[in-house]
Structure formats: C-alpha cells, structure tokens
Short mmCIF file of C-alpha atoms and ligand atoms in Angstrom, two decimals:
data_model
loop_
_atom_site.label_atom_id
_atom_site.label_comp_id
_atom_site.label_asym_id
_atom_site.label_seq_id
_atom_site.Cartn_x
_atom_site.Cartn_y
_atom_site.Cartn_z
CA UNK A 1 19.45 22.96 24.84
CA UNK A 2 16.84 21.54 22.50
CA UNK A 3 14.98 18.54 23.71
CA UNK A 4 16.21 15.60 21.59
CA UNK A 5 13.40 13.30 22.63
CA UNK A 6 11.27 11.56 20.06
CA UNK A 7 8.04 9.84 21.08
CA UNK A 8 6.95 6.94 18.93
CA UNK A 9 3.50 5.43 19.31
CA UNK A 10 3.19 1.79 18.27
CA UNK A 11 5.84 -0.92 18.55
CA UNK A 12 4.86 -2.75 15.37
CA UNK A 13 6.91 -3.02 12.19
CA UNK A 14 7.12 0.71 11.54
CA UNK A 15 7.44 1.98 15.12
CA UNK A 16 10.16 -0.54 16.00
CA UNK A 17 12.19 0.39 12.92
CA UNK A 18 11.68 4.13 13.49
CA UNK A 19 12.83 3.78 17.11
CA UNK A 20 15.95 1.85 16.10
CA UNK A 21 16.94 4.35 13.41
CA UNK A 22 16.43 7.43 15.56
CA UNK A 23 18.10 5.89 18.63
CA UNK A 24 21.16 4.97 16.56
CA UNK A 25 21.41 8.62 15.51
CA UNK A 26 21.67 9.66 19.17
CA UNK A 27 18.04 10.58 19.79
CA UNK A 28 16.29 9.68 23.06
CA UNK A 29 13.36 7.59 22.01
CA UNK A 30 10.29 6.89 24.12
CA UNK A 31 8.40 4.01 22.55
CA UNK A 32 4.73 3.84 23.56
CA UNK A 33 2.90 0.55 23.08
CA UNK A 34 -0.63 -0.29 24.26
CA UNK A 35 -0.25 -4.08 24.11
CA UNK A 36 -0.57 -6.32 26.03
CA UNK A 37 -2.94 -4.29 28.29
CA UNK A 38 -5.03 -3.10 25.32
CA UNK A 39 -5.36 -5.77 22.64
CA UNK A 40 -6.20 -5.82 18.94
CA UNK A 41 -8.14 -8.62 17.27
CA UNK A 42 -5.02 -9.77 15.38
CA UNK A 43 -2.05 -9.45 17.74
CA UNK A 44 -1.37 -12.33 20.14
CA UNK A 45 1.55 -11.12 22.28
CA UNK A 46 3.02 -8.01 23.85
CA UNK A 47 6.16 -8.21 21.69
CA UNK A 48 7.38 -5.52 19.35
CA UNK A 49 7.42 -6.36 15.65
CA UNK A 50 4.72 -8.99 15.89
CA UNK A 51 3.66 -10.42 12.53
CA UNK A 52 -0.12 -10.57 12.63
CA UNK A 53 -0.64 -13.09 9.87
CA UNK A 54 1.77 -14.59 7.35
CA UNK A 55 5.41 -15.06 8.41
CA UNK A 56 6.77 -13.92 5.05
CA UNK A 57 8.50 -10.76 3.93
CA UNK A 58 7.84 -11.86 0.33
CA UNK A 59 10.49 -11.96 -2.39
CA UNK A 60 14.12 -11.44 -1.46
CA UNK A 61 15.19 -10.94 -5.09
CA UNK A 62 16.76 -7.48 -5.18
CA UNK A 63 17.36 -7.50 -8.95
CA UNK A 64 13.96 -8.42 -10.37
CA UNK A 65 11.49 -7.63 -7.61
CA UNK A 66 10.51 -4.29 -6.03
CA UNK A 67 9.92 -5.86 -2.58
CA UNK A 68 13.36 -7.50 -2.73
CA UNK A 69 14.79 -4.12 -3.62
CA UNK A 70 13.13 -2.61 -0.56
CA UNK A 71 14.81 -5.35 1.53
CA UNK A 72 18.13 -4.33 -0.01
CA UNK A 73 17.60 -0.67 0.79
CA UNK A 74 16.61 -1.39 4.39
CA UNK A 75 19.66 -3.62 4.86
CA UNK A 76 21.85 -0.84 3.43
CA UNK A 77 20.33 1.55 5.98
CA UNK A 78 21.09 -0.81 8.89
CA UNK A 79 17.43 -1.73 9.34
CA UNK A 80 16.43 -3.64 12.46
CA UNK A 81 13.51 -5.46 10.84
CA UNK A 82 15.71 -6.87 8.05
CA UNK A 83 18.57 -7.77 10.42
CA UNK A 84 16.13 -9.64 12.67
CA UNK A 85 14.53 -11.36 9.66
CA UNK A 86 17.94 -12.45 8.35
CA UNK A 87 18.88 -13.77 11.79
CA UNK A 88 15.67 -15.84 12.10
CA UNK A 89 15.17 -16.81 8.48
CA UNK A 90 13.43 -20.07 7.53
CA UNK A 91 13.87 -21.95 4.25
CA UNK A 92 11.25 -20.58 1.80
CA UNK A 93 12.69 -20.66 -1.72
CA UNK A 94 13.16 -17.14 -3.04
CA UNK A 95 11.01 -15.63 -0.29
CA UNK A 96 12.20 -14.31 3.05
CA UNK A 97 10.19 -16.16 5.69
CA UNK A 98 10.99 -16.06 9.40
CA UNK A 99 10.40 -17.80 12.69
CA UNK A 100 7.85 -15.25 13.88
CA UNK A 101 8.31 -15.69 17.64
CA UNK A 102 12.09 -15.59 17.58
CA UNK A 103 11.91 -12.63 15.18
CA UNK A 104 9.65 -10.54 17.44
CA UNK A 105 11.59 -11.51 20.57
CA UNK A 106 14.81 -10.43 18.89
CA UNK A 107 13.34 -7.02 18.02
CA UNK A 108 11.94 -6.58 21.52
CA UNK A 109 15.28 -7.45 23.13
CA UNK A 110 17.25 -5.18 20.78
CA UNK A 111 15.04 -2.18 21.51
CA UNK A 112 14.76 -2.76 25.24
CA UNK A 113 18.53 -3.04 25.60
CA UNK A 114 19.29 0.03 23.48
CA UNK A 115 20.67 2.77 25.74
CA UNK A 116 18.68 5.48 23.91
CA UNK A 117 15.32 3.71 24.01
CA UNK A 118 12.84 3.66 26.87
CA UNK A 119 9.51 1.90 26.68
CA UNK A 120 6.23 3.15 28.10
CA UNK A 121 3.31 0.77 28.03
CA UNK A 122 -0.14 2.30 27.64
CA UNK A 123 -2.60 3.52 25.06
CA UNK A 124 -2.14 7.03 23.62
CA UNK A 125 -5.54 8.49 22.88
CA UNK A 126 -4.74 12.03 21.65
CA UNK A 127 -2.49 13.90 19.26
CA UNK A 128 -0.16 15.85 21.58
CA UNK A 129 0.48 19.57 21.03
CA UNK A 130 4.09 19.50 22.23
CA UNK A 131 7.19 17.51 21.49
CA UNK A 132 8.05 15.51 18.43
CA UNK A 133 5.97 12.40 17.77
CA UNK A 134 5.68 9.60 15.27
CA UNK A 135 2.38 7.73 15.16
CA UNK A 136 2.90 4.23 13.80
CA UNK A 137 -0.26 2.67 15.14
CA UNK A 138 -1.01 0.52 12.13
CA UNK A 139 -4.14 -0.83 10.47
CA UNK A 140 -5.67 -1.58 13.88
CA UNK A 141 -5.09 1.83 15.45
CA UNK A 142 -7.07 1.87 18.71
CA UNK A 143 -10.59 3.31 18.31
CA UNK A 144 -10.00 6.20 20.74
CA UNK A 145 -6.91 7.35 18.93
CA UNK A 146 -8.72 6.83 15.60
CA UNK A 147 -11.37 9.26 16.79
CA UNK A 148 -8.76 11.84 17.77
CA UNK A 149 -7.04 11.54 14.38
CA UNK A 150 -10.37 11.83 12.54
CA UNK A 151 -11.15 14.97 14.54
CA UNK A 152 -7.92 16.53 13.35
CA UNK A 153 -8.05 15.39 9.72
CA UNK A 154 -11.80 15.38 9.09
CA UNK A 155 -13.63 12.06 9.01
CA UNK A 156 -13.55 11.84 5.21
CA UNK A 157 -9.75 11.75 5.24
CA UNK A 158 -9.32 8.83 7.62
CA UNK A 159 -10.54 5.46 6.42
CA UNK A 160 -11.31 2.51 8.69
CA UNK A 161 -11.47 -0.04 5.89
CA UNK A 162 -9.66 -0.45 2.64
CA UNK A 163 -11.58 -1.64 -0.36
CA UNK A 164 -8.90 -2.22 -2.89
CA UNK A 165 -9.71 -2.72 -6.51
CA UNK A 166 -7.05 -4.65 -8.43
CA UNK A 167 -4.33 -2.57 -10.05
CA UNK A 168 -2.97 -3.50 -13.46
CA UNK A 169 0.26 -2.48 -15.18
CA UNK A 170 -0.76 -0.26 -18.11
CA UNK A 171 1.77 -1.93 -20.41
CA UNK A 172 0.08 -5.32 -19.98
CA UNK A 173 -3.35 -4.13 -21.24
CA UNK A 174 -4.21 -5.06 -24.84
CA UNK A 175 -4.94 -1.73 -26.49
CA UNK A 176 -6.16 -3.48 -29.67
CA UNK A 177 -9.20 -4.42 -27.56
CA UNK A 178 -9.42 -1.65 -24.93
CA UNK A 179 -9.87 2.03 -25.75
CA UNK A 180 -9.59 5.35 -23.91
CA UNK A 181 -12.80 7.28 -23.25
CA UNK A 182 -14.64 8.84 -20.32
CA UNK A 183 -18.35 8.09 -20.14
CA UNK A 184 -20.22 10.52 -22.43
CA UNK A 185 -16.79 12.02 -23.27
CA UNK A 186 -17.13 14.10 -20.12
CA UNK A 187 -14.44 16.63 -19.31
CA UNK A 188 -13.04 19.94 -20.51
CA UNK A 189 -9.72 18.70 -21.82
CA UNK A 190 -8.84 15.78 -24.08
CA UNK A 191 -7.00 14.21 -21.16
CA UNK A 192 -10.19 14.26 -19.09
CA UNK A 193 -12.31 13.02 -22.00
CA UNK A 194 -9.96 10.03 -22.27
CA UNK A 195 -9.40 9.43 -18.58
CA UNK A 196 -10.71 5.83 -18.55
CA UNK A 197 -9.62 2.69 -20.26
CA UNK A 198 -12.58 0.54 -21.38
CA UNK A 199 -12.80 -3.20 -21.90
CA UNK A 200 -15.96 -4.36 -23.75
CA UNK A 201 -17.88 -7.59 -23.14
CA UNK A 202 -20.42 -9.45 -25.27
CA UNK A 203 -23.45 -11.06 -23.60
CA UNK A 204 -21.75 -14.49 -23.61
CA UNK A 205 -18.58 -13.07 -22.11
CA UNK A 206 -20.58 -11.28 -19.43
CA UNK A 207 -22.55 -14.41 -18.49
CA UNK A 208 -19.35 -16.48 -18.29
CA UNK A 209 -17.75 -13.78 -16.14
CA UNK A 210 -20.68 -13.74 -13.70
CA UNK A 211 -20.58 -17.56 -13.46
CA UNK A 212 -16.86 -17.41 -12.66
CA UNK A 213 -17.40 -14.69 -10.04
CA UNK A 214 -20.10 -16.67 -8.29
CA UNK A 215 -18.02 -19.86 -8.30
CA UNK A 216 -14.73 -18.26 -7.18
CA UNK A 217 -13.08 -18.99 -3.83
CA UNK A 218 -13.65 -16.12 -1.39
CA UNK A 219 -11.93 -15.07 1.84
CA UNK A 220 -14.02 -14.85 4.98
CA UNK A 221 -14.12 -11.66 7.01
CA UNK A 222 -12.31 -11.65 10.36
CA UNK A 223 -14.45 -11.32 13.42
CA UNK A 224 -15.24 -7.64 14.01
CA UNK A 225 -14.13 -6.69 10.51
CA UNK A 226 -17.40 -6.03 8.82
CA UNK A 227 -19.06 -3.51 11.12
CA UNK A 228 -20.25 -0.50 9.20
CA UNK A 229 -18.54 -1.64 6.07
CA UNK A 230 -21.14 -2.69 3.60
CA UNK A 231 -22.87 0.65 3.25
CA UNK A 232 -20.22 2.15 1.05
CA UNK A 233 -18.48 -0.36 -1.08
CA UNK A 234 -19.83 -3.79 -1.92
CA UNK A 235 -17.48 -6.48 -3.18
CA UNK A 236 -18.27 -7.31 -6.83
CA UNK A 237 -19.06 -10.93 -6.02
CA UNK A 238 -21.65 -9.77 -3.45
CA UNK A 239 -23.19 -7.52 -6.12
CA UNK A 240 -23.28 -10.48 -8.52
CA UNK A 241 -24.98 -12.60 -5.84
CA UNK A 242 -27.75 -10.00 -5.60
CA UNK A 243 -28.65 -10.55 -9.23
CA UNK A 244 -26.90 -11.43 -12.48
CA UNK A 245 -27.67 -8.00 -13.96
CA UNK A 246 -26.57 -5.96 -10.92
CA UNK A 247 -23.02 -5.36 -12.16
CA UNK A 248 -24.27 -4.40 -15.63
CA UNK A 249 -26.27 -1.63 -13.97
CA UNK A 250 -23.39 -0.75 -11.65
CA UNK A 251 -19.65 -0.62 -12.29
CA UNK A 252 -19.96 -2.53 -15.60
CA UNK A 253 -22.64 -0.41 -17.23
CA UNK A 254 -22.01 0.05 -20.95
CA UNK A 255 -23.79 3.36 -21.50
CA UNK A 256 -22.13 6.51 -22.81
CA UNK A 257 -19.25 4.58 -24.37
CA UNK A 258 -18.42 3.76 -27.99
CA UNK A 259 -15.92 1.07 -28.87
CA UNK A 260 -13.17 2.91 -30.76
CA UNK A 261 -12.13 -0.29 -32.54
CA UNK A 262 -15.66 -1.40 -33.52
CA UNK A 263 -17.93 1.67 -33.34
CA UNK A 264 -20.88 -0.26 -34.78
CA UNK A 265 -20.83 -2.91 -32.02
CA UNK A 266 -22.66 -2.06 -28.78
CA UNK A 267 -20.99 -3.71 -25.81
CA UNK A 268 -23.26 -5.65 -23.43
CA UNK A 269 -21.10 -4.62 -20.48
CA UNK A 270 -17.93 -2.57 -20.07
CA UNK A 271 -15.21 -2.85 -17.45
CA UNK A 272 -13.56 0.50 -16.82
CA UNK A 273 -10.04 1.13 -15.58
CA UNK A 274 -8.88 4.44 -14.18
CA UNK A 275 -5.36 5.83 -13.99
CA UNK A 276 -3.93 5.20 -10.56
CA UNK A 277 -0.75 7.27 -10.54
CA UNK A 278 0.60 10.44 -12.09
CA UNK A 279 3.09 8.46 -14.18
CA UNK A 280 0.21 6.66 -15.94
CA UNK A 281 1.89 3.28 -15.48
CA UNK A 282 -0.87 1.82 -13.27
CA UNK A 283 -4.63 1.47 -13.76
CA UNK A 284 -7.22 0.28 -11.24
CA UNK A 285 -10.34 -1.63 -12.23
CA UNK A 286 -13.10 0.72 -11.19
CA UNK A 287 -15.48 -0.59 -8.53
CA UNK A 288 -13.89 -4.04 -8.47
CA UNK A 289 -13.15 -4.34 -4.75
CA UNK A 290 -13.34 -8.00 -3.91
CA UNK A 291 -12.89 -10.70 -1.28
CA UNK A 292 -11.99 -13.34 -3.86
CA UNK A 293 -8.80 -15.26 -3.07
CA UNK A 294 -5.75 -14.10 -5.01
CA UNK A 295 -5.53 -17.15 -7.27
CA UNK A 296 -9.21 -16.82 -8.17
CA UNK A 297 -8.83 -13.10 -8.88
CA UNK A 298 -6.15 -13.53 -11.53
CA UNK A 299 -8.18 -16.25 -13.23
CA UNK A 300 -11.44 -14.32 -13.20
CA UNK A 301 -9.98 -10.92 -14.17
CA UNK A 302 -8.07 -12.38 -17.10
CA UNK A 303 -11.47 -13.29 -18.58
CA UNK A 304 -12.01 -9.57 -19.21
CA UNK A 305 -11.33 -8.81 -22.87
CA UNK A 306 -8.14 -6.76 -23.08
CA UNK A 307 -6.84 -8.12 -19.77
CA UNK A 308 -6.05 -11.67 -20.95
CA UNK A 309 -2.32 -11.01 -20.38
CA UNK A 310 -2.70 -8.53 -17.55
CA UNK A 311 0.03 -8.25 -14.93
CA UNK A 312 -1.27 -7.13 -11.58
CA UNK A 313 0.66 -4.61 -9.49
CA UNK A 314 -1.68 -5.60 -6.68
CA UNK A 315 -4.79 -7.66 -6.31
CA UNK A 316 -8.02 -6.54 -4.73
CA UNK A 317 -9.01 -6.88 -1.11
CA UNK A 318 -11.20 -5.61 1.69
CA UNK A 319 -9.80 -5.34 5.20
CA UNK A 320 -10.14 -3.57 8.46
CA UNK A 321 -7.52 -0.88 7.95
CA UNK A 322 -7.13 2.55 9.45
CA UNK A 323 -5.28 4.81 7.05
CA UNK A 324 -4.91 8.47 6.22
CA UNK A 325 -5.50 10.20 2.95
CA UNK A 326 -1.78 10.89 2.91
CA UNK A 327 -1.65 12.69 -0.47
CA UNK A 328 -3.66 15.53 1.07
CA UNK A 329 -2.60 15.30 4.73
CA UNK A 330 1.15 14.63 4.85
CA UNK A 331 4.11 16.62 3.56
CA UNK A 332 7.10 14.88 1.98
CA UNK A 333 8.69 14.70 5.44
CA UNK A 334 5.73 12.54 6.55
CA UNK A 335 4.54 15.34 8.85
CA UNK A 336 0.89 16.14 9.32
CA UNK A 337 0.57 19.45 7.47
CA UNK A 338 -1.79 20.84 10.11
CA UNK A 339 0.41 19.67 13.05
CA UNK A 340 4.06 19.50 11.97
CA UNK A 341 5.21 18.13 15.35
CA UNK A 342 3.46 14.90 14.38
CA UNK A 343 4.64 12.39 11.81
CA UNK A 344 2.87 9.25 10.71
CA UNK A 345 4.60 6.05 9.65
CA UNK A 346 3.76 2.52 8.59
CA UNK A 347 0.53 1.14 7.29
CA UNK A 348 -1.51 4.04 8.65
CA UNK A 349 0.10 6.24 5.95
CA UNK A 350 -1.48 4.14 3.21
CA UNK A 351 1.22 1.64 2.38
CA UNK A 352 0.41 -2.03 2.68
CA UNK A 353 2.45 -4.89 4.08
CA UNK A 354 5.15 -5.65 6.63
CA UNK A 355 8.00 -4.63 4.33
CA UNK A 356 6.48 -1.37 3.12
CA UNK A 357 5.40 -0.44 6.66
CA UNK A 358 8.88 -1.09 8.05
CA UNK A 359 10.40 1.00 5.26
CA UNK A 360 8.12 3.91 6.09
CA UNK A 361 9.13 3.54 9.74
CA UNK A 362 12.79 3.64 8.77
CA UNK A 363 12.24 6.82 6.83
CA UNK A 364 10.14 8.54 9.50
CA UNK A 365 12.72 7.67 12.18
CA UNK A 366 15.56 9.15 10.15
CA UNK A 367 13.60 12.24 9.08
CA UNK A 368 12.50 12.97 12.66
CA UNK A 369 16.03 12.45 13.97
CA UNK A 370 17.46 14.80 11.34
CA UNK A 371 14.93 17.46 12.27
CA UNK A 372 15.77 17.15 15.98
CA UNK A 373 19.47 17.35 15.17
CA UNK A 374 18.97 20.40 12.97
CA UNK A 375 20.22 18.57 9.87
CA UNK A 376 18.52 19.13 6.53
CA UNK A 377 17.39 15.93 4.94
CA UNK A 378 14.84 14.99 2.29
CA UNK A 379 13.37 11.61 1.40
CA UNK A 380 15.30 9.34 -1.03
CA UNK A 381 14.76 10.02 -4.74
CA UNK A 382 11.68 8.56 -6.45
CA UNK A 383 13.94 6.21 -8.41
CA UNK A 384 14.52 4.14 -5.25
CA UNK A 385 11.95 1.74 -3.78
CA UNK A 386 11.62 3.72 -0.57
CA UNK A 387 11.48 6.99 -2.48
CA UNK A 388 8.93 5.66 -5.01
CA UNK A 389 6.63 4.67 -2.15
CA UNK A 390 6.90 7.92 -0.20
CA UNK A 391 6.46 9.97 -3.38
CA UNK A 392 3.37 7.95 -4.23
CA UNK A 393 1.64 8.35 -0.88
CA UNK A 394 2.54 12.00 -0.35
CA UNK A 395 1.93 13.22 -3.88
CA UNK A 396 1.90 10.88 -6.88
CA UNK A 397 -1.26 8.98 -5.98
CA UNK A 398 -4.73 10.20 -6.91
CA UNK A 399 -5.99 11.68 -3.62
CA UNK A 400 -9.68 11.17 -4.42
CA UNK A 401 -9.40 7.42 -4.88
CA UNK A 402 -6.42 6.82 -2.62
CA UNK A 403 -6.12 3.23 -1.39
CA UNK A 404 -3.19 1.47 0.28
CA UNK A 405 -0.31 0.55 -1.97
CA UNK A 406 2.36 -2.12 -2.17
CA UNK A 407 5.76 -1.31 -3.60
CA UNK A 408 5.94 -2.21 -7.31
CA UNK A 409 7.84 -1.15 -10.41
CA UNK A 410 4.82 0.76 -11.71
CA UNK A 411 5.68 3.44 -9.13
CA UNK A 412 9.14 3.98 -10.61
CA UNK A 413 9.83 6.68 -13.21
CA UNK A 414 10.49 4.97 -16.57
CA UNK A 415 14.06 4.44 -17.73
CA UNK A 416 15.09 6.07 -20.98
CA UNK A 417 15.90 3.76 -23.86
CA UNK A 418 14.50 0.61 -22.22
CA UNK A 419 12.29 -1.75 -24.15
CA UNK A 420 8.68 -1.69 -22.99
CA UNK A 421 6.27 -4.62 -22.68
CA UNK A 422 6.70 -8.14 -21.43
CA UNK A 423 9.76 -8.99 -23.51
CA UNK A 424 11.89 -6.18 -22.16
CA UNK A 425 10.82 -6.77 -18.58
CA UNK A 426 13.87 -8.60 -17.22
CA UNK A 427 16.30 -6.03 -18.51
CA UNK A 428 14.06 -3.16 -17.45
CA UNK A 429 13.66 -4.44 -13.88
CA UNK A 430 17.42 -4.92 -13.61
CA UNK A 431 17.77 -1.34 -14.87
CA UNK A 432 15.36 -0.09 -12.18
CA UNK A 433 17.10 -1.95 -9.37
CA UNK A 434 20.62 -0.94 -10.50
CA UNK A 435 19.57 2.69 -10.67
CA UNK A 436 17.82 2.47 -7.29
CA UNK A 437 20.81 0.92 -5.53
CA UNK A 438 23.16 3.59 -6.82
CA UNK A 439 20.88 6.46 -5.90
CA UNK A 440 19.89 5.02 -2.53
CA UNK A 441 23.58 4.63 -1.64
CA UNK A 442 24.19 8.27 -2.59
CA UNK A 443 21.25 9.33 -0.44
CA UNK A 444 22.61 7.40 2.53
CA UNK A 445 26.13 8.75 2.03
CA UNK A 446 24.84 12.31 1.96
CA UNK A 447 23.65 11.83 5.55
CA UNK A 448 26.87 10.49 6.99
C1 FAD B 1 -5.63 -9.23 10.12
C2 FAD B 1 -4.44 -8.70 9.40
C3 FAD B 1 -3.63 -9.55 8.65
C4 FAD B 1 -2.51 -9.06 7.97
N1 FAD B 1 -1.72 -9.92 7.28
C5 FAD B 1 -0.58 -9.47 6.68
C6 FAD B 1 0.32 -10.37 6.02
O1 FAD B 1 0.11 -11.56 5.99
N2 FAD B 1 1.42 -9.85 5.42
C7 FAD B 1 1.71 -8.52 5.44
O2 FAD B 1 2.74 -8.11 4.88
N3 FAD B 1 0.87 -7.65 6.07
C8 FAD B 1 -0.26 -8.08 6.67
N4 FAD B 1 -1.11 -7.22 7.30
C9 FAD B 1 -0.81 -5.83 7.30
C10 FAD B 1 0.08 -5.62 8.51
O3 FAD B 1 -0.68 -5.23 9.60
C11 FAD B 1 1.11 -4.60 8.22
O4 FAD B 1 1.81 -5.04 7.11
C12 FAD B 1 2.10 -4.30 9.33
O5 FAD B 1 1.93 -5.01 10.52
C13 FAD B 1 1.91 -2.86 9.57
O6 FAD B 1 2.93 -2.40 10.38
P1 FAD B 1 2.64 -1.15 11.29
O7 FAD B 1 3.86 -0.94 12.12
O8 FAD B 1 2.16 -0.02 10.49
O9 FAD B 1 1.43 -1.62 12.22
P2 FAD B 1 1.43 -2.78 13.34
O10 FAD B 1 2.50 -3.78 13.05
O11 FAD B 1 0.05 -3.24 13.49
O12 FAD B 1 1.86 -1.99 14.65
C14 FAD B 1 1.06 -1.01 15.22
C15 FAD B 1 1.27 -1.03 16.71
O13 FAD B 1 0.62 0.10 17.31
C16 FAD B 1 0.00 -0.32 18.51
N5 FAD B 1 -1.08 0.65 18.78
C17 FAD B 1 -2.23 0.85 18.09
N6 FAD B 1 -2.93 1.89 18.62
C18 FAD B 1 -2.20 2.34 19.68
C19 FAD B 1 -2.40 3.39 20.63
N7 FAD B 1 -3.48 4.18 20.60
N8 FAD B 1 -1.47 3.58 21.60
C20 FAD B 1 -0.35 2.80 21.65
N9 FAD B 1 -0.12 1.78 20.78
C21 FAD B 1 -1.02 1.57 19.79
C22 FAD B 1 -0.47 -1.73 18.20
O14 FAD B 1 -0.67 -2.47 19.37
C23 FAD B 1 0.69 -2.25 17.36
O15 FAD B 1 1.69 -2.85 18.15
C24 FAD B 1 -2.23 -7.68 8.00
C25 FAD B 1 -3.05 -6.82 8.74
C26 FAD B 1 -4.14 -7.31 9.42
C27 FAD B 1 -4.99 -6.37 10.22
#
C-alpha cells in the first residue's frame, strides 16, 4: 500500500490551510511547526495561523476586487482560513478584519482535533529525500532551513529580502507623455528595442520630485531586518539623501533615450518602467524600491510625468522575506523541479500577503493530496484568482526580476470585447470576477 502521509512544514497561513485541505481528502498529515521553541522576530505565540502584523484580510468585495475574489474562491473550496476569519470577523467596512487571537486559536483547535492531522513540534533543518513534503515556512523561514534550501536551489535563486519597486497598470500610463524605447535602442528585435516605457522630467520637475522624496513619510526597519541588505539595492529615498544628483546618475539617468513625442527636447531625468508580466498589463518602475509609506508613495509617484493618473497594482517595499525564484524552480504543481517529492507553498513561493499565502497553501494541499491518491489534477485556470497567481509565479512572471506579488486584475488574461481604461473598469472587473467564479466552480467540480 502506498504511504498516504503528507508532511507539512510550517503552521502559518499556508501550512494550516494545506493541512486542512489534504486531511479532508483523507490524507494523513503530519504538521511540523518550530514555534514556540524556536521563535521568529514577528510571531508572538505558538498558535497556528498567527497574523504577524495587521489583522486584515483586505477587501471582501468579490465582484470588484481581486483579493475579494480570492476570498470567494477559498470559501468555495471549503478553506479553513476563510471559515475562521468569517467566524471571528470584526466590523471593518468593506474589509475583512478579524479578532487575531480568536482566529488563530480557532485554526489551532480545528487542526489539532482533526482525526487525520498530527502535530510535531520542532524545527526542520533539511530538505528530506523521502516522503511527500510541503514547505510553507514563510518569509521568516528559519536560517538553518534557509541554508539548506539555498544549497539545493543555488544562492542566487533564494532571496532573503524583497525590494519591491511599485507596479503600475499599463492602461493607466499616459502614452501621450511616455514612450517605448530601450536605452540606446539595445536589442536584436523591435520588441527588445522597445522593452522599456520612459517618463521624461524637466529640471524643475526633477527638483520638485527630489524635494518630495526627501520630505515623504518613511517606514522604519524592524529590528534584525537590515543585516546584509544595503549592499544590493538601496531605497530611492536613501539614494536621494546621498545627494540630489544621485538618482539622475542612477535609475533616473536620461542618457541613450530620445523623447518620441518631442525629439528635440532633452530630458533632465527619465523614469523607466519595465514590463512585469508576459501579458504586458503590468509595468514596474525600475530601481524604485522604497521604504516610503503607502500614502506618500502614491503622492510622490504621481508627480512623474505620464503617471499622474497611475493605478498601482502594488506599491513598493523592502522587507525581510525569504522567497524562491519560483518561475525557474517550481513546476505548475508547485513541486521543486530538482526534488519533486517537495512542494513549496505560501509566501516563500513569491506571493505576498495573508490571503495569497493561504490560497497557495490551499492549492498545494490539494495538489499533494491528489498526487498521493493517484488522481490527476492541474491548477485552476489562469482566469481565476488562484490560477492567475500560480500561473504568474510558476511561469508568467519575469524570472530575472522576480519579486513577490499580490493578486490583482493585471494578472488576469484580458476579456474580449471589454472596454479598456478607467471608464470601463467597473464592467471589466465584474467580467473578470464572473468568469473566474464560473471557471473556479468547474475546476472544483472536476475534482469531486
Ligand atoms: C514583519 C512582517 C509583517 C507582515 N505584515 C503583514 C500584513 O500586515 N498583512 C499581510 O497580509 N501580510 C503581512 N506579512 C506577510 C505575512 O508574513 C504573510 O502574508 C503570511 O503570514 C505568510 O504566510 P505563510 O504561511 O507563508 O508564512 P507564515 O504565516 O509566516 O508561517 C510560516 C510558519 O513556518 C514556521 N517555520 C519557519 N521555519 C520553520 C522550520 N525550519 N521548521 C518548522 N517550522 C518553521 C514559522 O514558525 C511559521 O509558523 C508580514 C510579514 C512580516 C515578516
């Protein structure tokens, strides 16, 4: 008889959800958790499903918001995280906020009382050769395990920090101001020669931008967060602090670029944006990792000519975060290509946030269970929120510049016949969520 045991490492958002899903499908789950004996700098308890910071699962609007849609999909799939959140919900307008202690206690009790789940406390420090495993060890994966993962993947494919540059919806960029061109028109093909989107600045605009950067509200680093960080990737406001011209000689240098709208005008500085997904719906602002607070970011970035009406798929940030270069390392079953007995789930796969991490746990739990049961099963289609995310991290994202991603409509394949731009947005989002619900339901039904 085949061994139907699944080991899951990490009882956070993803590991708890993965355990619940697999156990409900009849799999014996051993859930390994290092807390409370081994601590992280952010967790406070030994409970499963502990929320390390905010107590919000963000928008619960499943018609107009991609996060709300992910809630809907997880509820449809009998998700433990969503059921616990609904049970311990607090009033928060359109957002889903919870009583964090009651929420985590509920998850812990549900898992501990499940007949198919056993819990083993202790740190796992290696990638095992035998058995089926899911590693859901999160952004604060223990250092020893981090080392073991890096040994397997190569150190350049496991990051210990994220340095996220803001990501903008392509449709919200003013193309009467911005133009497409790679520096010095580099590249063999026209696509490569036009790989970047450029936003020009005059001297006055540049000076005002630097003033705003220097004055903006910034987030402080957590204790223990900065070690080893600053070598690679300075936040733009830190570069600006080093000298007003630093950015103009760094990520905002204007050389090798000609304004397609005003070829005779030489820009004083240029902000470049690079395509962030295969669909071409998202662009990231190159080199603009930042510790500015979210409110300040939108204000400051909208000063960039061409981005006055920008909509942000995600804002920038810099955090302690262990994550894989999933586009190169994982297959679409979330298995490590070099060690198919090992899956990864949650934030360590390069998604960001409680909701996204739980969703990736749900998927990994179901995929692993199907494999153990000898049932063929693929991920949900890319038209669903869960499918859009998994397709992004295991294929659609640019591997070279891969940074953690939130769920957003920019990851969804466009809908035929829908109006683009801001005006058509409400109808388009409803179209995305209607399509997703139908196709997610079909995906679920195919498994029953
Ligand atoms: C400081 C901080 C603040 C954050 N704030 C927010 C926020 O406000 N909102 C939001 O949506 N997201 C936030 N995040 C991101 C958040 O961590 C994720 O959204 C979510 O918790 C990730 O879920 P996960 O299951 O992947 O990881 P986690 O929830 O962190 O779970 C991982 C689990 O694995 C365990 N573990 C680690 N290594 C080992 C090992 N070697 N052996 C055994 N067990 C191990 C850990 O103890 C932990 O229980 C924050 C992250 C950090 C670090």
